[in-house]
Amino acid sequence: MTFINLSNHPFSTWSAEQLEAAKQYGELEEIAFPHIEPHASAEVVQMMATAYVTNILAHYPSEGLTVHIMGEQTFCYHVVRQLKNRGVCCVASTSERCVEELNDGRKLVQFAFVQFRVY
């Protein structure tokens, strides 16, 4: 069993609670999330997604594989759709947004991990 983190947030930035929840899915692995140009066409994004899926499935068996994917929404859609069609579990992380109003009018925003939710 393997848990791949495909997001802009590496394991080194995760809370102990989120890491422990991820370990329930298996051995932890990371794949860097790609930079996706905002002017990229839908076709380019779909091709990038297909390339990532091909790479993932070339290195990991689909059985027992979970991919945590968070990032640019159209890329995530295509990756999730393709992986799910091949029997791979895909999850998103959910968090609680905690906002503190500071005396100088600024806001301090922190996110507290809650759970992984299956796509």
PDB file of C-alpha atoms in Angstrom, residues 3-105:
ATOM      1  CA  PHE A   3       0.099   6.998  -0.338  1.00  0.00           C
ATOM      2  CA  ILE A   4       1.363   9.568  -2.864  1.00  0.00           C
ATOM      3  CA  ASN A   5       1.215  13.257  -2.033  1.00  0.00           C
ATOM      4  CA  LEU A   6       0.716  15.169  -5.299  1.00  0.00           C
ATOM      5  CA  SER A   7       0.296  18.729  -4.062  1.00  0.00           C
ATOM      6  CA  ASN A   8       2.181  21.983  -3.490  1.00  0.00           C
ATOM      7  CA  HIS A   9       2.470  21.117   0.207  1.00  0.00           C
ATOM      8  CA  PRO A  10       5.303  18.663   0.913  1.00  0.00           C
ATOM      9  CA  PHE A  11       5.173  16.293   3.862  1.00  0.00           C
ATOM     10  CA  SER A  12       7.684  18.516   5.676  1.00  0.00           C
ATOM     11  CA  THR A  13       4.919  21.138   6.065  1.00  0.00           C
ATOM     12  CA  TRP A  14       2.231  18.728   7.290  1.00  0.00           C
ATOM     13  CA  SER A  15       1.054  18.476  10.876  1.00  0.00           C
ATOM     14  CA  ALA A  16       1.687  15.321  12.874  1.00  0.00           C
ATOM     15  CA  GLU A  17      -2.055  14.566  12.659  1.00  0.00           C
ATOM     16  CA  GLN A  18      -2.103  14.796   8.869  1.00  0.00           C
ATOM     17  CA  LEU A  19       1.016  12.644   8.534  1.00  0.00           C
ATOM     18  CA  GLU A  20      -0.459  10.005  10.837  1.00  0.00           C
ATOM     19  CA  ALA A  21      -3.703   9.979   8.827  1.00  0.00           C
ATOM     20  CA  ALA A  22      -1.712   9.584   5.588  1.00  0.00           C
ATOM     21  CA  LYS A  23       0.263   6.650   7.012  1.00  0.00           C
ATOM     22  CA  GLN A  24      -3.012   4.769   7.434  1.00  0.00           C
ATOM     23  CA  TYR A  25      -3.084   4.517   3.617  1.00  0.00           C
ATOM     24  CA  GLY A  26       0.422   3.049   3.349  1.00  0.00           C
ATOM     25  CA  GLU A  27       4.031   4.015   2.705  1.00  0.00           C
ATOM     26  CA  LEU A  28       4.443   7.747   2.055  1.00  0.00           C
ATOM     27  CA  GLU A  29       5.765   8.989  -1.294  1.00  0.00           C
ATOM     28  CA  GLU A  30       5.814  12.446  -2.876  1.00  0.00           C
ATOM     29  CA  ILE A  31       5.527  13.714  -6.414  1.00  0.00           C
ATOM     30  CA  ALA A  32       5.976  17.446  -6.964  1.00  0.00           C
ATOM     31  CA  PHE A  33       2.900  19.223  -8.279  1.00  0.00           C
ATOM     32  CA  PRO A  34       3.580  20.827 -11.659  1.00  0.00           C
ATOM     33  CA  HIS A  35       3.562  24.545 -12.311  1.00  0.00           C
ATOM     34  CA  ILE A  36       0.611  25.170 -14.575  1.00  0.00           C
ATOM     35  CA  GLU A  37       0.592  28.413 -16.505  1.00  0.00           C
ATOM     36  CA  PRO A  38      -2.701  30.288 -16.145  1.00  0.00           C
ATOM     37  CA  HIS A  39      -2.732  30.855 -19.921  1.00  0.00           C
ATOM     38  CA  ALA A  40      -2.261  27.160 -20.735  1.00  0.00           C
ATOM     39  CA  SER A  41      -5.007  25.703 -22.897  1.00  0.00           C
ATOM     40  CA  ALA A  42      -7.342  22.995 -21.640  1.00  0.00           C
ATOM     41  CA  GLU A  43      -5.657  20.573 -24.039  1.00  0.00           C
ATOM     42  CA  VAL A  44      -2.200  21.311 -22.621  1.00  0.00           C
ATOM     43  CA  VAL A  45      -3.432  20.785 -19.055  1.00  0.00           C
ATOM     44  CA  GLN A  46      -5.104  17.514 -20.033  1.00  0.00           C
ATOM     45  CA  MET A  47      -1.886  16.322 -21.711  1.00  0.00           C
ATOM     46  CA  MET A  48       0.097  17.215 -18.577  1.00  0.00           C
ATOM     47  CA  ALA A  49      -2.385  15.261 -16.462  1.00  0.00           C
ATOM     48  CA  THR A  50      -2.119  12.241 -18.736  1.00  0.00           C
ATOM     49  CA  ALA A  51       1.678  12.371 -18.534  1.00  0.00           C
ATOM     50  CA  TYR A  52       1.530  12.433 -14.712  1.00  0.00           C
ATOM     51  CA  VAL A  53      -0.917   9.515 -14.611  1.00  0.00           C
ATOM     52  CA  THR A  54       1.262   7.524 -17.000  1.00  0.00           C
ATOM     53  CA  ASN A  55       4.312   8.197 -14.817  1.00  0.00           C
ATOM     54  CA  ILE A  56       2.499   7.260 -11.594  1.00  0.00           C
ATOM     55  CA  LEU A  57       1.167   3.994 -13.022  1.00  0.00           C
ATOM     56  CA  ALA A  58       4.581   3.126 -14.475  1.00  0.00           C
ATOM     57  CA  HIS A  59       6.151   3.312 -11.003  1.00  0.00           C
ATOM     58  CA  TYR A  60       3.367   2.146  -8.663  1.00  0.00           C
ATOM     59  CA  PRO A  61       0.832  -0.684  -8.892  1.00  0.00           C
ATOM     60  CA  SER A  62      -2.736   0.651  -8.942  1.00  0.00           C
ATOM     61  CA  GLU A  63      -3.853  -1.886  -6.336  1.00  0.00           C
ATOM     62  CA  GLY A  64      -3.471  -0.418  -2.850  1.00  0.00           C
ATOM     63  CA  LEU A  65      -2.476   2.981  -4.237  1.00  0.00           C
ATOM     64  CA  THR A  66      -3.926   6.207  -2.850  1.00  0.00           C
ATOM     65  CA  VAL A  67      -3.124   9.591  -4.389  1.00  0.00           C
ATOM     66  CA  HIS A  68      -3.637  12.773  -2.384  1.00  0.00           C
ATOM     67  CA  ILE A  69      -4.137  15.466  -5.004  1.00  0.00           C
ATOM     68  CA  MET A  70      -4.696  19.142  -4.354  1.00  0.00           C
ATOM     69  CA  GLY A  71      -3.889  22.046  -6.658  1.00  0.00           C
ATOM     70  CA  GLU A  72      -4.954  23.601  -9.940  1.00  0.00           C
ATOM     71  CA  GLN A  73      -8.499  22.371 -10.377  1.00  0.00           C
ATOM     72  CA  THR A  74      -8.633  21.343 -14.026  1.00  0.00           C
ATOM     73  CA  PHE A  75      -5.352  19.413 -13.744  1.00  0.00           C
ATOM     74  CA  CYS A  76      -6.663  17.679 -10.607  1.00  0.00           C
ATOM     75  CA  TYR A  77      -9.919  16.829 -12.366  1.00  0.00           C
ATOM     76  CA  HIS A  78      -8.136  15.097 -15.242  1.00  0.00           C
ATOM     77  CA  VAL A  79      -5.689  13.247 -12.969  1.00  0.00           C
ATOM     78  CA  VAL A  80      -8.435  12.080 -10.618  1.00  0.00           C
ATOM     79  CA  ARG A  81     -10.701  10.978 -13.478  1.00  0.00           C
ATOM     80  CA  GLN A  82      -7.944   8.976 -15.140  1.00  0.00           C
ATOM     81  CA  LEU A  83      -6.678   7.390 -11.919  1.00  0.00           C
ATOM     82  CA  LYS A  84     -10.159   6.447 -10.733  1.00  0.00           C
ATOM     83  CA  ASN A  85     -10.817   4.818 -14.139  1.00  0.00           C
ATOM     84  CA  ARG A  86      -7.818   2.604 -13.339  1.00  0.00           C
ATOM     85  CA  GLY A  87      -9.027   1.725  -9.842  1.00  0.00           C
ATOM     86  CA  VAL A  88      -6.787   4.125  -7.911  1.00  0.00           C
ATOM     87  CA  CYS A  89      -8.186   5.766  -4.767  1.00  0.00           C
ATOM     88  CA  CYS A  90      -7.856   9.580  -4.874  1.00  0.00           C
ATOM     89  CA  VAL A  91      -8.281  11.796  -1.819  1.00  0.00           C
ATOM     90  CA  ALA A  92      -8.353  15.487  -0.958  1.00  0.00           C
ATOM     91  CA  SER A  93      -7.386  16.937   2.384  1.00  0.00           C
ATOM     92  CA  THR A  94      -9.956  18.933   4.291  1.00  0.00           C
ATOM     93  CA  SER A  95      -9.118  21.594   6.820  1.00  0.00           C
ATOM     94  CA  GLU A  96     -10.666  24.074   9.153  1.00  0.00           C
ATOM     95  CA  ARG A  97      -9.853  27.696   8.366  1.00  0.00           C
ATOM     96  CA  CYS A  98      -8.933  29.563  11.545  1.00  0.00           C
ATOM     97  CA  VAL A  99      -8.835  33.370  11.244  1.00  0.00           C
ATOM     98  CA  GLU A 100      -7.497  35.719  13.905  1.00  0.00           C
ATOM     99  CA  GLU A 101      -8.089  39.466  13.536  1.00  0.00           C
ATOM    100  CA  LEU A 102      -4.987  41.384  14.602  1.00  0.00           C
ATOM    101  CA  ASN A 103      -5.037  44.811  16.254  1.00  0.00           C
ATOM    102  CA  ASP A 104      -3.571  46.500  13.171  1.00  0.00           C
ATOM    103  CA  GLY A 105      -6.406  45.289  10.913  1.00  0.00           C
TER     104      GLY A 105
END
